[in-house]
Amino acid sequence: MGTVVVGYVSKPEGDAALERAIAEAKLRGSKLIVVNSHRGGGEFDDAAARKAEEAMASVNATLASAGVEHEMRQMVRGFEPAEDLVSIAEASHAELIVIGLRRRSPVGKLILGSNAQRVLLDAHCPVLAVKAADD
Amino acid sequence: MGTVVVGYVSKPEGDAALERAIAEAKLRGSKLIVVNSHRGGGEFDDAAARKAEEAMASVNATLASAGVEHEMRQMVRGFEPAEDLVSIAEASHAELIVIGLRRRSPVGKLILGSNAQRVLLDAHCPVLAVKAADD
């Protein structure tokens, strides 16, 4: 059985990535690993941790009702999200990583986020980049 | 029937993108549009044009033997390859764009090519980024 790995954040682009990752896992008959990675440190306080846990519980419920075999991995261990995502994908011999991209700003900012760039450059498997739906 | 669009260049990353695009088109039961775009101008001389045509003929043969419904689009009209790729994907209501990425250099260059960035940022559908196989 193959494995699809998705980087999840509780934001529109994270939801878009999750939705597409579910579809890709179903299409391929693969297992889905949902990675929610926080670097930790000052900004990641109790409230942030609680919010992240609630978001993951909601994702877990979504996946259960979608009928997709899945694992949840929430990590706060001082790594950049891109590092956690790429290392989990490699360790699980993933066939695909799905990431969400922020939409280009109205003024047309032309730079990809550093996490997205790192995943795209460092991943050992193809990376599917998904944008949030238009508002 | 859905449509997968692939940006093809006659380089290892272009071959990797094509190979994966064929697999994705088969998986989805979709048609494949192969886009080979050259900006044109001074560097695109007769020899370059002939080489590009030979490469596309070889791709066409590969696709015919793979049994994938496909179209070939070779364009030299002054646009950046990213512009041609995104506009063809939009016009054909593509469900997926496949692009090839160069491997990170041994010294670890951390920047994505500008064409790849533009496709990732401007595409109206998900973009699958594929790297060439290791040597």
mmCIF file of C-alpha atoms in Angstrom:
data_model
loop_
_atom_site.group_PDB
_atom_site.id
_atom_site.type_symbol
_atom_site.label_atom_id
_atom_site.label_comp_id
_atom_site.label_asym_id
_atom_site.label_seq_id
_atom_site.Cartn_x
_atom_site.Cartn_y
_atom_site.Cartn_z
ATOM 1 C CA MET A 1 0.000 0.000 0.000
ATOM 2 C CA GLY A 2 1.366 3.395 -0.971
ATOM 3 C CA THR A 3 1.581 6.436 1.247
ATOM 4 C CA VAL A 4 0.596 10.063 0.658
ATOM 5 C CA VAL A 5 1.923 12.631 3.144
ATOM 6 C CA VAL A 6 0.224 16.002 3.606
ATOM 7 C CA GLY A 7 1.478 19.044 5.467
ATOM 8 C CA TYR A 8 -1.457 20.398 7.417
ATOM 9 C CA VAL A 9 -1.936 23.830 8.944
ATOM 10 C CA SER A 10 -5.249 25.172 10.191
ATOM 11 C CA LYS A 11 -5.546 27.793 7.432
ATOM 12 C CA PRO A 12 -7.352 27.905 4.080
ATOM 13 C CA GLU A 13 -4.298 26.563 2.229
ATOM 14 C CA GLY A 14 -3.971 23.740 4.770
ATOM 15 C CA ASP A 15 -7.608 22.781 4.308
ATOM 16 C CA ALA A 16 -7.165 22.851 0.516
ATOM 17 C CA ALA A 17 -4.097 20.609 0.790
ATOM 18 C CA LEU A 18 -5.954 18.181 3.055
ATOM 19 C CA GLU A 19 -8.962 17.984 0.741
ATOM 20 C CA ARG A 20 -6.775 17.263 -2.253
ATOM 21 C CA ALA A 21 -4.625 14.791 -0.318
ATOM 22 C CA ILE A 22 -7.744 12.808 0.625
ATOM 23 C CA ALA A 23 -8.740 12.670 -3.049
ATOM 24 C CA GLU A 24 -5.237 11.575 -4.084
ATOM 25 C CA ALA A 25 -5.058 8.883 -1.392
ATOM 26 C CA LYS A 26 -8.433 7.518 -2.516
ATOM 27 C CA LEU A 27 -7.427 7.634 -6.191
ATOM 28 C CA ARG A 28 -4.235 5.683 -5.472
ATOM 29 C CA GLY A 29 -5.664 3.374 -2.789
ATOM 30 C CA SER A 30 -3.004 4.747 -0.464
ATOM 31 C CA LYS A 31 -2.695 5.542 3.202
ATOM 32 C CA LEU A 32 -2.605 9.193 4.270
ATOM 33 C CA ILE A 33 -0.204 10.624 6.854
ATOM 34 C CA VAL A 34 -1.196 14.072 8.113
ATOM 35 C CA VAL A 35 1.739 16.076 9.461
ATOM 36 C CA ASN A 36 1.129 19.121 11.613
ATOM 37 C CA SER A 37 4.485 20.504 12.585
ATOM 38 C CA HIS A 38 5.290 23.474 14.784
ATOM 39 C CA ARG A 39 8.755 24.718 15.424
ATOM 40 C CA GLY A 40 7.799 25.551 19.001
ATOM 41 C CA GLY A 41 9.387 28.289 21.078
ATOM 42 C CA GLY A 42 7.895 31.559 22.297
ATOM 43 C CA GLU A 43 4.961 31.848 19.900
ATOM 44 C CA PHE A 44 3.791 28.315 20.487
ATOM 45 C CA ASP A 45 2.146 28.801 23.888
ATOM 46 C CA ASP A 46 -0.590 26.820 25.634
ATOM 47 C CA ALA A 47 -3.341 28.496 23.637
ATOM 48 C CA ALA A 48 -1.596 27.728 20.341
ATOM 49 C CA ALA A 49 -1.034 24.124 21.388
ATOM 50 C CA ARG A 50 -4.689 23.717 22.354
ATOM 51 C CA LYS A 51 -5.824 25.241 19.073
ATOM 52 C CA ALA A 52 -3.516 22.929 17.098
ATOM 53 C CA GLU A 53 -4.860 19.914 18.954
ATOM 54 C CA GLU A 54 -8.442 20.895 18.274
ATOM 55 C CA ALA A 55 -7.675 21.362 14.592
ATOM 56 C CA MET A 56 -6.089 17.917 14.412
ATOM 57 C CA ALA A 57 -9.084 16.321 16.159
ATOM 58 C CA SER A 58 -11.317 17.883 13.533
ATOM 59 C CA VAL A 59 -9.051 16.595 10.734
ATOM 60 C CA ASN A 60 -9.136 13.139 12.286
ATOM 61 C CA ALA A 61 -12.936 13.196 12.208
ATOM 62 C CA THR A 62 -12.938 14.355 8.570
ATOM 63 C CA LEU A 63 -10.618 11.502 7.597
ATOM 64 C CA ALA A 64 -12.616 8.907 9.490
ATOM 65 C CA SER A 65 -15.780 9.931 7.660
ATOM 66 C CA ALA A 66 -13.900 9.971 4.327
ATOM 67 C CA GLY A 67 -13.005 6.322 4.950
ATOM 68 C CA VAL A 68 -9.285 6.844 4.296
ATOM 69 C CA GLU A 69 -6.711 4.859 6.239
ATOM 70 C CA HIS A 70 -4.663 7.469 8.018
ATOM 71 C CA GLU A 71 -2.164 8.472 10.674
ATOM 72 C CA MET A 72 -1.877 11.798 12.465
ATOM 73 C CA ARG A 73 1.537 13.173 13.394
ATOM 74 C CA GLN A 74 1.692 16.320 15.449
ATOM 75 C CA MET A 75 5.191 17.484 16.255
ATOM 76 C CA VAL A 76 6.794 20.306 18.190
ATOM 77 C CA ARG A 77 10.471 19.513 18.292
ATOM 78 C CA GLY A 78 12.327 22.564 17.096
ATOM 79 C CA PHE A 79 12.403 21.712 13.395
ATOM 80 C CA GLU A 80 11.043 23.786 10.560
ATOM 81 C CA PRO A 81 7.779 22.292 9.224
ATOM 82 C CA ALA A 82 9.508 21.546 5.904
ATOM 83 C CA GLU A 83 12.135 19.405 7.637
ATOM 84 C CA ASP A 84 9.539 17.354 9.511
ATOM 85 C CA LEU A 85 7.468 16.888 6.369
ATOM 86 C CA VAL A 86 10.362 15.769 4.177
ATOM 87 C CA SER A 87 11.819 13.436 6.804
ATOM 88 C CA ILE A 88 8.479 11.758 7.505
ATOM 89 C CA ALA A 89 7.856 11.359 3.771
ATOM 90 C CA GLU A 90 11.256 9.771 3.326
ATOM 91 C CA ALA A 91 10.917 7.454 6.324
ATOM 92 C CA SER A 92 7.507 6.254 5.111
ATOM 93 C CA HIS A 93 8.640 5.874 1.485
ATOM 94 C CA ALA A 94 5.860 8.238 0.426
ATOM 95 C CA GLU A 95 4.879 8.335 -3.232
ATOM 96 C CA LEU A 96 3.574 11.899 -2.937
ATOM 97 C CA ILE A 97 3.727 14.948 -0.650
ATOM 98 C CA VAL A 98 0.838 17.429 -0.756
ATOM 99 C CA ILE A 99 1.381 21.009 0.419
ATOM 100 C CA GLY A 100 -0.791 24.108 0.458
ATOM 101 C CA LEU A 101 0.373 27.421 -0.995
ATOM 102 C CA ARG A 102 -0.883 30.827 -0.025
ATOM 103 C CA ARG A 103 -2.570 32.657 -2.856
ATOM 104 C CA ARG A 104 -0.567 35.374 -4.514
ATOM 105 C CA SER A 105 -1.362 38.668 -2.811
ATOM 106 C CA PRO A 106 -3.426 41.248 -4.712
ATOM 107 C CA VAL A 107 -0.252 43.218 -5.400
ATOM 108 C CA GLY A 108 1.246 40.087 -6.901
ATOM 109 C CA LYS A 109 4.006 39.092 -4.525
ATOM 110 C CA LEU A 110 6.161 36.726 -6.548
ATOM 111 C CA ILE A 111 7.977 34.736 -3.908
ATOM 112 C CA LEU A 112 7.066 31.304 -2.640
ATOM 113 C CA GLY A 113 7.218 30.782 1.098
ATOM 114 C CA SER A 114 10.516 29.365 2.340
ATOM 115 C CA ASN A 115 8.864 26.245 3.728
ATOM 116 C CA ALA A 116 7.212 25.474 0.379
ATOM 117 C CA GLN A 117 10.506 26.014 -1.435
ATOM 118 C CA ARG A 118 12.345 23.706 0.935
ATOM 119 C CA VAL A 119 9.805 20.933 0.532
ATOM 120 C CA LEU A 120 9.859 21.305 -3.255
ATOM 121 C CA LEU A 121 13.652 21.224 -3.385
ATOM 122 C CA ASP A 122 14.376 18.628 -0.703
ATOM 123 C CA ALA A 123 11.598 16.096 -1.174
ATOM 124 C CA HIS A 124 12.593 12.684 -2.457
ATOM 125 C CA CYS A 125 9.218 12.180 -4.133
ATOM 126 C CA PRO A 126 6.933 14.366 -6.281
ATOM 127 C CA VAL A 127 5.257 17.285 -4.513
ATOM 128 C CA LEU A 128 1.719 18.396 -5.280
ATOM 129 C CA ALA A 129 1.183 22.091 -4.527
ATOM 130 C CA VAL A 130 -2.407 23.206 -3.998
ATOM 131 C CA LYS A 131 -3.779 26.699 -3.463
ATOM 132 C CA ALA A 132 -6.771 27.625 -1.357
ATOM 133 C CA ALA A 133 -10.010 28.162 -3.255
ATOM 134 C CA ASP A 134 -10.843 31.733 -4.231
ATOM 135 C CA ASP A 135 -12.842 33.622 -1.627
ATOM 136 C CA MET B 1 -12.655 13.485 -19.598
ATOM 137 C CA GLY B 2 -10.142 15.408 -17.515
ATOM 138 C CA THR B 3 -6.946 16.968 -18.747
ATOM 139 C CA VAL B 4 -3.395 16.837 -17.413
ATOM 140 C CA VAL B 5 -0.935 19.401 -18.814
ATOM 141 C CA VAL B 6 2.822 18.820 -18.677
ATOM 142 C CA GLY B 7 5.608 21.281 -19.372
ATOM 143 C CA TYR B 8 8.174 19.430 -21.424
ATOM 144 C CA VAL B 9 11.811 20.269 -22.042
ATOM 145 C CA SER B 10 14.355 17.888 -23.516
ATOM 146 C CA LYS B 11 16.323 17.551 -20.276
ATOM 147 C CA PRO B 12 16.355 14.993 -17.437
ATOM 148 C CA GLU B 13 13.785 16.996 -15.447
ATOM 149 C CA GLY B 14 11.549 17.241 -18.534
ATOM 150 C CA ASP B 15 11.730 13.486 -19.066
ATOM 151 C CA ALA B 16 10.903 12.907 -15.390
ATOM 152 C CA ALA B 17 7.906 15.240 -15.652
ATOM 153 C CA LEU B 18 6.684 13.492 -18.797
ATOM 154 C CA GLU B 19 7.006 10.036 -17.270
ATOM 155 C CA ARG B 20 5.054 11.071 -14.195
ATOM 156 C CA ALA B 21 2.454 12.944 -16.273
ATOM 157 C CA ILE B 22 1.781 9.793 -18.302
ATOM 158 C CA ALA B 23 1.251 7.842 -15.065
ATOM 159 C CA GLU B 24 -1.085 10.559 -13.696
ATOM 160 C CA ALA B 25 -3.102 10.734 -16.912
ATOM 161 C CA LYS B 26 -3.533 6.943 -16.884
ATOM 162 C CA LEU B 27 -4.467 6.918 -13.197
ATOM 163 C CA ARG B 28 -7.143 9.582 -13.774
ATOM 164 C CA GLY B 29 -8.293 8.377 -17.189
ATOM 165 C CA SER B 30 -7.392 11.823 -18.479
ATOM 166 C CA LYS B 31 -6.049 13.301 -21.668
ATOM 167 C CA LEU B 32 -2.474 14.618 -21.691
ATOM 168 C CA ILE B 33 -1.394 17.899 -23.271
ATOM 169 C CA VAL B 34 2.368 18.211 -23.732
ATOM 170 C CA VAL B 35 3.559 21.825 -23.878
ATOM 171 C CA ASN B 36 7.008 22.613 -25.207
ATOM 172 C CA SER B 37 7.429 26.364 -25.100
ATOM 173 C CA HIS B 38 10.365 28.463 -26.217
ATOM 174 C CA ARG B 39 10.538 32.167 -25.783
ATOM 175 C CA GLY B 40 12.291 32.468 -29.134
ATOM 176 C CA GLY B 41 14.747 35.216 -29.980
ATOM 177 C CA GLY B 42 18.491 34.996 -30.601
ATOM 178 C CA GLU B 43 19.233 31.712 -28.843
ATOM 179 C CA PHE B 44 16.426 29.862 -30.591
ATOM 180 C CA ASP B 45 18.059 29.379 -33.987
ATOM 181 C CA ASP B 46 17.421 26.805 -36.718
ATOM 182 C CA ALA B 47 19.466 24.145 -34.939
ATOM 183 C CA ALA B 48 17.566 24.676 -31.677
ATOM 184 C CA ALA B 49 14.242 24.545 -33.526
ATOM 185 C CA ARG B 50 15.191 21.309 -35.260
ATOM 186 C CA LYS B 51 16.347 19.781 -31.977
ATOM 187 C CA ALA B 52 13.078 20.775 -30.278
ATOM 188 C CA GLU B 53 11.060 19.235 -33.110
ATOM 189 C CA GLU B 54 12.982 15.980 -32.938
ATOM 190 C CA ALA B 55 12.447 15.833 -29.180
ATOM 191 C CA MET B 56 8.701 16.363 -29.603
ATOM 192 C CA ALA B 57 8.521 13.641 -32.278
ATOM 193 C CA SER B 58 10.167 11.261 -29.836
ATOM 194 C CA VAL B 59 7.705 12.284 -27.082
ATOM 195 C CA ASN B 60 4.828 11.727 -29.474
ATOM 196 C CA ALA B 61 6.051 8.191 -30.146
ATOM 197 C CA THR B 62 6.417 7.506 -26.406
ATOM 198 C CA LEU B 63 2.842 8.672 -25.795
ATOM 199 C CA ALA B 64 1.438 6.657 -28.673
ATOM 200 C CA SER B 65 3.017 3.492 -27.300
ATOM 201 C CA ALA B 66 1.813 4.349 -23.776
ATOM 202 C CA GLY B 67 -1.739 4.425 -25.159
ATOM 203 C CA VAL B 68 -2.544 7.817 -23.661
ATOM 204 C CA GLU B 69 -4.829 10.221 -25.516
ATOM 205 C CA HIS B 70 -2.679 13.284 -26.069
ATOM 206 C CA GLU B 71 -2.022 16.562 -27.812
ATOM 207 C CA MET B 72 1.323 18.163 -28.588
ATOM 208 C CA ARG B 73 1.712 21.943 -28.403
ATOM 209 C CA GLN B 74 4.981 23.456 -29.472
ATOM 210 C CA MET B 75 5.107 27.227 -29.213
ATOM 211 C CA VAL B 76 7.609 29.951 -29.960
ATOM 212 C CA ARG B 77 5.716 33.180 -29.545
ATOM 213 C CA GLY B 78 7.723 35.381 -27.223
ATOM 214 C CA PHE B 79 6.184 34.236 -23.961
ATOM 215 C CA GLU B 80 7.999 32.745 -21.010
ATOM 216 C CA PRO B 81 7.388 28.970 -20.805
ATOM 217 C CA ALA B 82 5.492 29.491 -17.531
ATOM 218 C CA GLU B 83 3.013 31.833 -19.224
ATOM 219 C CA ASP B 84 2.297 29.393 -22.046
ATOM 220 C CA LEU B 85 1.898 26.508 -19.624
ATOM 221 C CA VAL B 86 -0.479 28.328 -17.281
ATOM 222 C CA SER B 87 -2.598 29.779 -20.089
ATOM 223 C CA ILE B 88 -2.951 26.420 -21.864
ATOM 224 C CA ALA B 89 -3.867 24.748 -18.572
ATOM 225 C CA GLU B 90 -6.500 27.382 -17.906
ATOM 226 C CA ALA B 91 -7.952 27.267 -21.430
ATOM 227 C CA SER B 92 -8.219 23.476 -21.277
ATOM 228 C CA HIS B 93 -9.652 23.441 -17.721
ATOM 229 C CA ALA B 94 -6.792 21.198 -16.660
ATOM 230 C CA GLU B 95 -7.106 19.327 -13.378
ATOM 231 C CA LEU B 96 -3.333 19.115 -12.946
ATOM 232 C CA ILE B 97 -0.108 20.658 -14.256
ATOM 233 C CA VAL B 98 3.091 18.593 -14.066
ATOM 234 C CA ILE B 99 6.475 20.331 -14.104
ATOM 235 C CA GLY B 100 10.050 19.144 -13.746
ATOM 236 C CA LEU B 101 12.457 20.675 -11.258
ATOM 237 C CA ARG B 102 16.192 20.655 -11.489
ATOM 238 C CA ARG B 103 17.878 18.797 -8.652
ATOM 239 C CA ARG B 104 19.434 20.906 -5.961
ATOM 240 C CA SER B 105 23.076 21.472 -6.826
ATOM 241 C CA PRO B 106 25.753 19.699 -4.753
ATOM 242 C CA VAL B 107 26.463 22.973 -2.955
ATOM 243 C CA GLY B 108 22.792 23.173 -2.055
ATOM 244 C CA LYS B 109 21.457 26.089 -4.061
ATOM 245 C CA LEU B 110 18.182 26.962 -2.350
ATOM 246 C CA ILE B 111 16.261 28.845 -5.018
ATOM 247 C CA LEU B 112 13.629 27.456 -7.336
ATOM 248 C CA GLY B 113 13.830 28.483 -10.973
ATOM 249 C CA SER B 114 11.707 31.496 -11.871
ATOM 250 C CA ASN B 115 9.611 29.512 -14.344
ATOM 251 C CA ALA B 116 8.774 26.887 -11.725
ATOM 252 C CA GLN B 117 7.870 29.611 -9.215
ATOM 253 C CA ARG B 118 5.606 31.349 -11.708
ATOM 254 C CA VAL B 119 3.764 28.160 -12.568
ATOM 255 C CA LEU B 120 3.352 27.295 -8.882
ATOM 256 C CA LEU B 121 2.056 30.764 -8.047
ATOM 257 C CA ASP B 122 -0.050 31.485 -11.123
ATOM 258 C CA ALA B 123 -1.610 28.112 -11.904
ATOM 259 C CA HIS B 124 -5.354 27.821 -11.416
ATOM 260 C CA CYS B 125 -5.079 24.119 -10.632
ATOM 261 C CA PRO B 126 -2.764 21.986 -8.476
ATOM 262 C CA VAL B 127 0.824 21.652 -9.689
ATOM 263 C CA LEU B 128 2.822 18.448 -9.365
ATOM 264 C CA ALA B 129 6.563 19.108 -9.187
ATOM 265 C CA VAL B 130 8.840 16.216 -10.102
ATOM 266 C CA LYS B 131 12.611 15.970 -9.947
ATOM 267 C CA ALA B 132 14.847 14.008 -12.255
ATOM 268 C CA ALA B 133 15.982 10.632 -10.964
ATOM 269 C CA ASP B 134 19.358 10.507 -9.256
ATOM 270 C CA ASP B 135 22.234 9.827 -11.584
#
